[in-house]
PDB file of C-alpha atoms in Angstrom:
ATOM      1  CA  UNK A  24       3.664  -4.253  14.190  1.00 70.00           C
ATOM      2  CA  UNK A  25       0.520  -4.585  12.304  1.00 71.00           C
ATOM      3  CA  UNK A  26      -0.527  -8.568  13.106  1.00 89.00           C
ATOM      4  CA  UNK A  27      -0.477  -9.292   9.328  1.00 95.00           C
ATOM      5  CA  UNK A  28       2.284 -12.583   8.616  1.00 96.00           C
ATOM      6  CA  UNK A  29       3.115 -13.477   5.684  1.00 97.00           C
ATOM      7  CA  UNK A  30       4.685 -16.727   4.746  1.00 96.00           C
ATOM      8  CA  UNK A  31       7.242 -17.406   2.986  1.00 97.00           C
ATOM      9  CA  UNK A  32       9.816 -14.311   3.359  1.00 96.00           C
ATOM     10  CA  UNK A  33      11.506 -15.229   0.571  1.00 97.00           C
ATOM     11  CA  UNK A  34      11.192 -17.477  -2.697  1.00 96.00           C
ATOM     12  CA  UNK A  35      13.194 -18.294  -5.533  1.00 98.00           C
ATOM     13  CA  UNK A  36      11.243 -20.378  -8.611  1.00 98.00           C
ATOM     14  CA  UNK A  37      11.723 -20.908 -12.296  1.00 98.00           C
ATOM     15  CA  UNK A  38       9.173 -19.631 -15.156  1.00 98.00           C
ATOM     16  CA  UNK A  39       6.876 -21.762 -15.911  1.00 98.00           C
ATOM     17  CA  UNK A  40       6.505 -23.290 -12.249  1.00 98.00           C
ATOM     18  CA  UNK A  41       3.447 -22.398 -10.005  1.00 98.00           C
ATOM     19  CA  UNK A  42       3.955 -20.767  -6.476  1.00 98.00           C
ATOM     20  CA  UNK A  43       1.200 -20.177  -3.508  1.00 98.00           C
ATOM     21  CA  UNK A  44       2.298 -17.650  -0.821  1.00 98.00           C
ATOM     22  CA  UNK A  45       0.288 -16.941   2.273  1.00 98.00           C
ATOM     23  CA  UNK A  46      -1.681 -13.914   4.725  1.00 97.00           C
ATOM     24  CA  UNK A  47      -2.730 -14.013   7.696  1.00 96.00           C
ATOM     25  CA  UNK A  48      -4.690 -11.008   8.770  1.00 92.00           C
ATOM     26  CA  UNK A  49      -4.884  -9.116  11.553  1.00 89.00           C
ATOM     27  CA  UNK A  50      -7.448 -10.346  14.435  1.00 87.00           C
ATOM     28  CA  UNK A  51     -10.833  -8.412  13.491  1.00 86.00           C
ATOM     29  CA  UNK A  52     -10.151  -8.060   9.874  1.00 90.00           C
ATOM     30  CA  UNK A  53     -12.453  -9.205   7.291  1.00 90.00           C
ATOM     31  CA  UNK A  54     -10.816  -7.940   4.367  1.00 92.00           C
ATOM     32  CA  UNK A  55      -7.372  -8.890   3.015  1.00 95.00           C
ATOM     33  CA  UNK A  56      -5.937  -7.138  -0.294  1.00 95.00           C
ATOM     34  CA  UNK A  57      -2.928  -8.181  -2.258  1.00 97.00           C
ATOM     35  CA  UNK A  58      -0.354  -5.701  -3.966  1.00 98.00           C
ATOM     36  CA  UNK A  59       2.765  -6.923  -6.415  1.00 98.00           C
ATOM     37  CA  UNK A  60       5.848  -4.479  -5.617  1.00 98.00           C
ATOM     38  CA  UNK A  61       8.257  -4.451  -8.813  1.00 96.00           C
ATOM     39  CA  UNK A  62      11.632  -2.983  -7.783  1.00 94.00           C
ATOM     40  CA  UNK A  63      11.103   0.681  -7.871  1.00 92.00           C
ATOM     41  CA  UNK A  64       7.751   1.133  -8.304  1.00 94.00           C
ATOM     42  CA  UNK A  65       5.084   1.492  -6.203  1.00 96.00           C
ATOM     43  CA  UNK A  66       2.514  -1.337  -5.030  1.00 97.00           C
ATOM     44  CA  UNK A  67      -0.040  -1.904  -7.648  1.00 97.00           C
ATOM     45  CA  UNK A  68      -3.770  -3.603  -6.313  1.00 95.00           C
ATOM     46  CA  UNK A  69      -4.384  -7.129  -7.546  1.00 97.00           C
ATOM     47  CA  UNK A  70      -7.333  -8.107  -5.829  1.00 95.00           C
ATOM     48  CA  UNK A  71      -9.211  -7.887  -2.925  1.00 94.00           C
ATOM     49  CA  UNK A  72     -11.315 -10.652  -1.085  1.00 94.00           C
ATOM     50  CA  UNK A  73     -14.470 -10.224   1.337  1.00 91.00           C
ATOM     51  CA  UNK A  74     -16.068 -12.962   3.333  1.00 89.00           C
ATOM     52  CA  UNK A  75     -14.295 -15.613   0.890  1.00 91.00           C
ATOM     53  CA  UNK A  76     -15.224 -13.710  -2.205  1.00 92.00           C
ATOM     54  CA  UNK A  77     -13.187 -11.911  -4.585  1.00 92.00           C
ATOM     55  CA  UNK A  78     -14.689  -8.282  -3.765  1.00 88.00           C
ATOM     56  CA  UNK A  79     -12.230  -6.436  -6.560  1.00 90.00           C
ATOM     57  CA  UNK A  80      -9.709  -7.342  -8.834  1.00 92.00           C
ATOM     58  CA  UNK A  81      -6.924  -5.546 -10.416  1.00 92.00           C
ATOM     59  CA  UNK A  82      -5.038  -5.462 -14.037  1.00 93.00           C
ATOM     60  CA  UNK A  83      -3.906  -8.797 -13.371  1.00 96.00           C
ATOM     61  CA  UNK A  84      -4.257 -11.810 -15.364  1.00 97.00           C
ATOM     62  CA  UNK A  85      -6.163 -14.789 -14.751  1.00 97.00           C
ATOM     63  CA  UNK A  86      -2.729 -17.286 -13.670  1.00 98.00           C
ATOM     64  CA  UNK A  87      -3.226 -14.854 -10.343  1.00 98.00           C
ATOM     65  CA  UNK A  88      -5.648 -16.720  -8.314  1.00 97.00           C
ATOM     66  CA  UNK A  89      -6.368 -16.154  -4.826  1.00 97.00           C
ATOM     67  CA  UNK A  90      -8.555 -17.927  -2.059  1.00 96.00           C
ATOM     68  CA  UNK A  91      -9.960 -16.713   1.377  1.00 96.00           C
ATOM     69  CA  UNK A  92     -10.351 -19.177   4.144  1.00 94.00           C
ATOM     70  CA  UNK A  93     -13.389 -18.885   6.826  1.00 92.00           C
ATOM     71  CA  UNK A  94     -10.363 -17.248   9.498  1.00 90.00           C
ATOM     72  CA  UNK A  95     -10.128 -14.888   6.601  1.00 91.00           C
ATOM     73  CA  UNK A  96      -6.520 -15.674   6.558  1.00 94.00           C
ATOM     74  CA  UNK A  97      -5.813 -16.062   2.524  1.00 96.00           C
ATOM     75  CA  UNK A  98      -3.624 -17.308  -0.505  1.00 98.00           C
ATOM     76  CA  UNK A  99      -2.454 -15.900  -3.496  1.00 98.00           C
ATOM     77  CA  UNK A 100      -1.238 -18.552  -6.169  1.00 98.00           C
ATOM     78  CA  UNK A 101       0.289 -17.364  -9.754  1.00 98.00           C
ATOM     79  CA  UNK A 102       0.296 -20.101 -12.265  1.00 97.00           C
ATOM     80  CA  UNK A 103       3.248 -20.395 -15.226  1.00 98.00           C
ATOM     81  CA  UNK A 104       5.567 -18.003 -13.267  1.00 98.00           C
ATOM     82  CA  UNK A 105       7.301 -15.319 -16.003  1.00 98.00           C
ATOM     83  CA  UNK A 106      10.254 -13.377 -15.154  1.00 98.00           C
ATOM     84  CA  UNK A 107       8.459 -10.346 -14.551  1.00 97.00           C
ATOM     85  CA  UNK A 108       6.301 -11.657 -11.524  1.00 98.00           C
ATOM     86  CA  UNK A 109       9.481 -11.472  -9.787  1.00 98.00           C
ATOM     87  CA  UNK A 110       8.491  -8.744  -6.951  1.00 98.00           C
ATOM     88  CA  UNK A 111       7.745  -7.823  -3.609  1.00 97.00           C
ATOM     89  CA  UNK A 112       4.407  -9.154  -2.770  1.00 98.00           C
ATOM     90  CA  UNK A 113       2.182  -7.554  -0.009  1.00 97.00           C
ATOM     91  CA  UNK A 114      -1.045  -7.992   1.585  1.00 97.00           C
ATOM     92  CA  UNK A 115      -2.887  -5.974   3.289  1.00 96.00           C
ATOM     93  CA  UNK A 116      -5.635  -6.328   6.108  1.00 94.00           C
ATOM     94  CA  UNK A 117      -8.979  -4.216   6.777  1.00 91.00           C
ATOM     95  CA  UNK A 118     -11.779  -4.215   8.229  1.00 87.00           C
ATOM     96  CA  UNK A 119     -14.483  -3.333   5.491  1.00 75.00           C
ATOM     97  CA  UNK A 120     -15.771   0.236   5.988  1.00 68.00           C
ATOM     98  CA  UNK A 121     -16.138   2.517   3.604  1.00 66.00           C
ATOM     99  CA  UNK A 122     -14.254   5.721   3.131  1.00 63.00           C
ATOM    100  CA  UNK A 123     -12.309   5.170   6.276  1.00 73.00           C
ATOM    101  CA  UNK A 124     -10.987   1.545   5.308  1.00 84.00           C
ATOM    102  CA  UNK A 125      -7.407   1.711   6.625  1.00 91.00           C
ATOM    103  CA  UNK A 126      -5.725  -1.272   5.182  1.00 94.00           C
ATOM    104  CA  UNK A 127      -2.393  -2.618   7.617  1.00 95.00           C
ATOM    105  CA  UNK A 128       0.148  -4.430   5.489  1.00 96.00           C
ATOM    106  CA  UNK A 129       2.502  -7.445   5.994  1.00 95.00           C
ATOM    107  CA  UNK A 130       5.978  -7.632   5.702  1.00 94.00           C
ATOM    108  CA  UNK A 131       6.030  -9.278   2.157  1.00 96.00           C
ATOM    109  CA  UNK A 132       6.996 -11.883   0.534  1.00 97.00           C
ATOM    110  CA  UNK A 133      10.006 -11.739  -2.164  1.00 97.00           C
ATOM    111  CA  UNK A 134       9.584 -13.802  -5.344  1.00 98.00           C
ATOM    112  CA  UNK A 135      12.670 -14.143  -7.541  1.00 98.00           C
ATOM    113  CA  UNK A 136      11.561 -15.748 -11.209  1.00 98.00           C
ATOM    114  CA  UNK A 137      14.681 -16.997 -12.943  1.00 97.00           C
TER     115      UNK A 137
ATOM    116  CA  UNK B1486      -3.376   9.258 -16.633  1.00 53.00           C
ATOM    117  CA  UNK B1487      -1.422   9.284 -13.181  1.00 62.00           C
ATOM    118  CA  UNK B1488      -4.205   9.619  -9.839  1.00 92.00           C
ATOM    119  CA  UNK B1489      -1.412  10.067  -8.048  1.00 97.00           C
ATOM    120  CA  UNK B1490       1.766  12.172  -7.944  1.00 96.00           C
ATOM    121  CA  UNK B1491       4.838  12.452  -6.600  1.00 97.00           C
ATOM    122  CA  UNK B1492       7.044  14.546  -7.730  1.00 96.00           C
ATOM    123  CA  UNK B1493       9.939  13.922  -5.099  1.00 96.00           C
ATOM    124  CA  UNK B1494      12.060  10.739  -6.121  1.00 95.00           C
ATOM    125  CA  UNK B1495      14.830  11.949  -3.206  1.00 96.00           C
ATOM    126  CA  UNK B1496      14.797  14.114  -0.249  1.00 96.00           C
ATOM    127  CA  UNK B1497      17.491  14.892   2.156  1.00 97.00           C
ATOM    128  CA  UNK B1498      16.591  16.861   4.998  1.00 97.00           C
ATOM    129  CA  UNK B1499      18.692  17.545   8.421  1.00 97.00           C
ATOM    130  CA  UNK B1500      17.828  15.873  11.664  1.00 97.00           C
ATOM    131  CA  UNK B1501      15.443  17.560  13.696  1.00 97.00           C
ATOM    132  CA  UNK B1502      14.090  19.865  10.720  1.00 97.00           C
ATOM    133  CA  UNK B1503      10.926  19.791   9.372  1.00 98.00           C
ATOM    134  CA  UNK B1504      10.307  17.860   5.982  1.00 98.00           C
ATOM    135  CA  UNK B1505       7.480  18.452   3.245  1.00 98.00           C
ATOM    136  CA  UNK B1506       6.978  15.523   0.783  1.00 98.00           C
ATOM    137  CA  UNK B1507       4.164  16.476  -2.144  1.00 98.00           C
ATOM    138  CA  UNK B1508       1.266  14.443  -3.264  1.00 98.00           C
ATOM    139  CA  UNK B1509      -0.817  15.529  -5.524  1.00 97.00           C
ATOM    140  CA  UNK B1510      -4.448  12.909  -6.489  1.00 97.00           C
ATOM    141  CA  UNK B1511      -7.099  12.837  -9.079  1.00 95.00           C
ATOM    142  CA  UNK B1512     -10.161  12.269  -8.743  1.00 91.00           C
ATOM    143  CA  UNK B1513     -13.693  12.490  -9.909  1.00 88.00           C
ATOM    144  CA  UNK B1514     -15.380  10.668  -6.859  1.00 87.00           C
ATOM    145  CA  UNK B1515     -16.514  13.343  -4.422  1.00 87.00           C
ATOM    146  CA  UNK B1516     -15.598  10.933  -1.466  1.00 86.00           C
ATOM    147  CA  UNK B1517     -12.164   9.422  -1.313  1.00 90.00           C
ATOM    148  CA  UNK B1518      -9.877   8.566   1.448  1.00 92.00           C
ATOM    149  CA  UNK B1519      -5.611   9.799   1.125  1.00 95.00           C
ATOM    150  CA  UNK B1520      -3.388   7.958   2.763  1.00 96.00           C
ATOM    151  CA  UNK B1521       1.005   7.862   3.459  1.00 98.00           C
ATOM    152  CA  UNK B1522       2.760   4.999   3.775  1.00 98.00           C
ATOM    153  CA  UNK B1523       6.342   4.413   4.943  1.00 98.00           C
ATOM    154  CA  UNK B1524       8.525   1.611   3.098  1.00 97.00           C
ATOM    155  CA  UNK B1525      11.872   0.803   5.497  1.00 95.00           C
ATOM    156  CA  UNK B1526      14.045  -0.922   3.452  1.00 92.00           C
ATOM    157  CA  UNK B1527      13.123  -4.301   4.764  1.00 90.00           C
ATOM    158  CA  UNK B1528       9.857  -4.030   2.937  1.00 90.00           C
ATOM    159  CA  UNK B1529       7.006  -3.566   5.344  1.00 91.00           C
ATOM    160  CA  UNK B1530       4.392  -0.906   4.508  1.00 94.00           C
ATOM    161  CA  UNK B1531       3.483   1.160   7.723  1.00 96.00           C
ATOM    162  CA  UNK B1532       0.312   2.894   8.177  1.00 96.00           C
ATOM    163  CA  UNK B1533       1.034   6.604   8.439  1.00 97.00           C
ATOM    164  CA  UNK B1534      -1.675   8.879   8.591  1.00 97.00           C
ATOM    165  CA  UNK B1535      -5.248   8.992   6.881  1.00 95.00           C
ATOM    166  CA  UNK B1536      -7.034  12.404   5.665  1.00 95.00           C
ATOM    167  CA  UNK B1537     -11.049  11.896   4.569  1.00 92.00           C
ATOM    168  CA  UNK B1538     -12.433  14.025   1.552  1.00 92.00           C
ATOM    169  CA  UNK B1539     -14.832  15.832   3.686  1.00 91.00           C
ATOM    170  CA  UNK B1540     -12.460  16.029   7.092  1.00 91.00           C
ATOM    171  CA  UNK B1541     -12.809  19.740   7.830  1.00 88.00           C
ATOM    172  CA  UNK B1542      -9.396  19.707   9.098  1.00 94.00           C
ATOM    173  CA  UNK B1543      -5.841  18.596   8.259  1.00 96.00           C
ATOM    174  CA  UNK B1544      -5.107  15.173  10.255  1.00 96.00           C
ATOM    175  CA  UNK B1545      -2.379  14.878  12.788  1.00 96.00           C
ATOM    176  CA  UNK B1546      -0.395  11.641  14.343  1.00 96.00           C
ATOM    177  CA  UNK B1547       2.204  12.611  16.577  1.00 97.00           C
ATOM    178  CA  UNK B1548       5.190  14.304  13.793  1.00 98.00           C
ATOM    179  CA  UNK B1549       3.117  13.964  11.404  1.00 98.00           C
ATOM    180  CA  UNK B1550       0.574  15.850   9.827  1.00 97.00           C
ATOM    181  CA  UNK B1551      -1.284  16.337   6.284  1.00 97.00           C
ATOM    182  CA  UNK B1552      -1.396  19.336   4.517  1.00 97.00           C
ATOM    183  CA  UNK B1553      -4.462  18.557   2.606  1.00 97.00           C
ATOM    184  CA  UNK B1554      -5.463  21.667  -0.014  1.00 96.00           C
ATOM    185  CA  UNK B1555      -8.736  20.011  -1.560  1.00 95.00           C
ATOM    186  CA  UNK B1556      -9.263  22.707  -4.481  1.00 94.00           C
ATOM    187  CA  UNK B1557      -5.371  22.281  -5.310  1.00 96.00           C
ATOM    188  CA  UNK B1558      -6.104  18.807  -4.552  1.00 96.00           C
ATOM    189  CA  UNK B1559      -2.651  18.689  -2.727  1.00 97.00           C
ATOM    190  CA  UNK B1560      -2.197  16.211   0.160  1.00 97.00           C
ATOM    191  CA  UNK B1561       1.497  16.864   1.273  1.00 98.00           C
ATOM    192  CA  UNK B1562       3.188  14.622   4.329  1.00 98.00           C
ATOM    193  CA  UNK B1563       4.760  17.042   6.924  1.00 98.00           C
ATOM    194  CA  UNK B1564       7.458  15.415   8.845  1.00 98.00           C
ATOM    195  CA  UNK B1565       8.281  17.383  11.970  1.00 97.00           C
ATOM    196  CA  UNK B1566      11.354  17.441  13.896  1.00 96.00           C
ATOM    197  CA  UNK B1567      13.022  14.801  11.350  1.00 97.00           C
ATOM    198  CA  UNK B1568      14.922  11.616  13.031  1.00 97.00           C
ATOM    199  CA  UNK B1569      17.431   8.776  11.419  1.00 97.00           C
ATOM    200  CA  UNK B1570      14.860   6.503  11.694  1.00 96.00           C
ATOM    201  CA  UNK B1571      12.484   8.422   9.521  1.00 98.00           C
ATOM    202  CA  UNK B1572      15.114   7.513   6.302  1.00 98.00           C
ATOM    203  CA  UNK B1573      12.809   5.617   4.171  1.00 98.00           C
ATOM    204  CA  UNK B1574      10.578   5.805   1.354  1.00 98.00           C
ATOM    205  CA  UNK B1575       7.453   7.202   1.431  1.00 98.00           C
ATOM    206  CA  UNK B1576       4.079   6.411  -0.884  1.00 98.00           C
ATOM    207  CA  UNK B1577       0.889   8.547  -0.811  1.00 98.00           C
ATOM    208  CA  UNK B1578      -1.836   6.401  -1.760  1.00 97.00           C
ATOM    209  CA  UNK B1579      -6.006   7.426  -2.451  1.00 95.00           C
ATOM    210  CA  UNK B1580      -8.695   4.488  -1.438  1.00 91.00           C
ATOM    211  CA  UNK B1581     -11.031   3.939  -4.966  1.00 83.00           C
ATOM    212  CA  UNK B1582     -13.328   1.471  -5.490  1.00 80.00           C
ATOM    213  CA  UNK B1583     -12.130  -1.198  -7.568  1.00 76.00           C
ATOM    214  CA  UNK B1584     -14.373  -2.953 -10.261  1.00 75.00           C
ATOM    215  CA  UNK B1585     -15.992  -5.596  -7.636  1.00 75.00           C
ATOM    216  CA  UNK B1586     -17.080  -2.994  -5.205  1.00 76.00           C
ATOM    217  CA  UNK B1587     -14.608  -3.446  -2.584  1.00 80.00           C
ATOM    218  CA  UNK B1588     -11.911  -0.584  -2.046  1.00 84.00           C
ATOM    219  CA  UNK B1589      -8.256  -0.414  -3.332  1.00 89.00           C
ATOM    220  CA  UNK B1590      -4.960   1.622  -2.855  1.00 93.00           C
ATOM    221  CA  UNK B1591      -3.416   3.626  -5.343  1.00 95.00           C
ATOM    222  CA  UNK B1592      -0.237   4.318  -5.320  1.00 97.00           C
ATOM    223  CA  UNK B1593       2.279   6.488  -6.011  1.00 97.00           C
ATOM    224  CA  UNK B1594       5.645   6.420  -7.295  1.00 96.00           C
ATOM    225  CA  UNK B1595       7.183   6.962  -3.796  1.00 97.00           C
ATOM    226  CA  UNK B1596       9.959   9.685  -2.377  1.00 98.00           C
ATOM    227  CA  UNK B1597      12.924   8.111  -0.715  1.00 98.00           C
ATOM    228  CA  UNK B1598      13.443  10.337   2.443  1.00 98.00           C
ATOM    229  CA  UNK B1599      16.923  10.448   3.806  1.00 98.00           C
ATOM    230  CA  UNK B1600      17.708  11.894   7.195  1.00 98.00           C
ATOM    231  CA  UNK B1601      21.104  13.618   7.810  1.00 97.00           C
ATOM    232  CA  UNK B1602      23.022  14.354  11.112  1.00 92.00           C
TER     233      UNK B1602
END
């Protein structure tokens, strides 16, 4: 196991509601990324925060918000929820170095839109 | 266009053979990091293996190992001596810096191993 939690396993909203879903990273990590995981597809990068800064953001739009707290555990929060934000969400945890940056993921959280 | 490539969306192989799953990247960055990933069908993504851009030679962790062909710019997954528990799906993923200056995965589109008595 990697030390990254993620909280809730499992969700179930309706569009147009807002939803917050939590990392904590693995002890000695700075870095935590998040990834959105549609069924059958592979993880695509939403955006990555560094000492409670956004440090790189992905084709996302601007209803994903994130936050990184001083433990560098962190929050992702997607305003007016549409059906297709219904994935696997993962975060990942890293210790910011360069090339060698190996990032350890979480078990995910599900989000089911309806 | 795709960075990464996977042309594998199923494998079977027999337990206790070998396995190759392909990955091809692109990239213009002379320094970039390759990584595999394996997806269990609970959902967790475990750490692999890691190859650098300028590692001289092909990284090994336990079974597994990276064939990594820079000119060909081929980073294939060798599984050795193949168990049940390897059944899964795989992802090969390159580190690039994102627009902020931190570092992101791409992915790509997986190969679902599956691992036969």
């Amino acid at each position: 196991e990697t030390g990254v939690t993620q909280s809730p396993t499992h969700l179930i909203k309706t569009r147009g509601q807002q939803v917050t879903l939590r990392c904590s990273s693995q002890s000695g990590h700075n870095t935590v990324s998040w990834y959105q995981q549609a069924l059958g597809q592979g993880p695509q990068f939403i955006f990555q925060y560094y000492r409670e800064e956004e440090n790189g953001r992905g084709n996302f739009p601007p209803r994903f918000s994130g936050l990184q707290f001083p433990n560098y555990s962190s929050e992702l929060n997607v305003n007016a929820l549409e059906l297709d934000d219904s994935a696997l969400y993962l975060c990942a945890s890293s210790l910011l170095a360069g090339v060698q940056e190996t990032q350890y993921f979480g078990p995910g959280t599900r989000l089911l839109v309806l | 266009a795709q960075k990464i490539t996977q042309t594998q969306p199923g494998m079977f192989v027999q337990e206790k053979e070998a396995v190759t799953l392909d990955c091809t990247y692109d990239t213009s960055d002379p320094s970039y990091g390759l990584f595999w990933y394996k997806q269990p069908s609970s959902g967790e993504m475990i750490f692999l293996i890691y190859q650098g851009s300028y590692d001289q030679q092909n990284a090994t962790e336990g079974r597994y190992s990276l064939n990594f062909q820079k000119a060909r710019k081929s980073a294939n997954l060798v599984i050795s001596a193949s168990q049940l528990g390897d059944s899964a799906m795989y992802f090969c993923a390159m580190r690039e810096v994102s627009t902020g200056g931190g570092n992101k995965l791409t992915f790509g589109t997986g190969t679902q191993l599956k691992v036969e008595l």
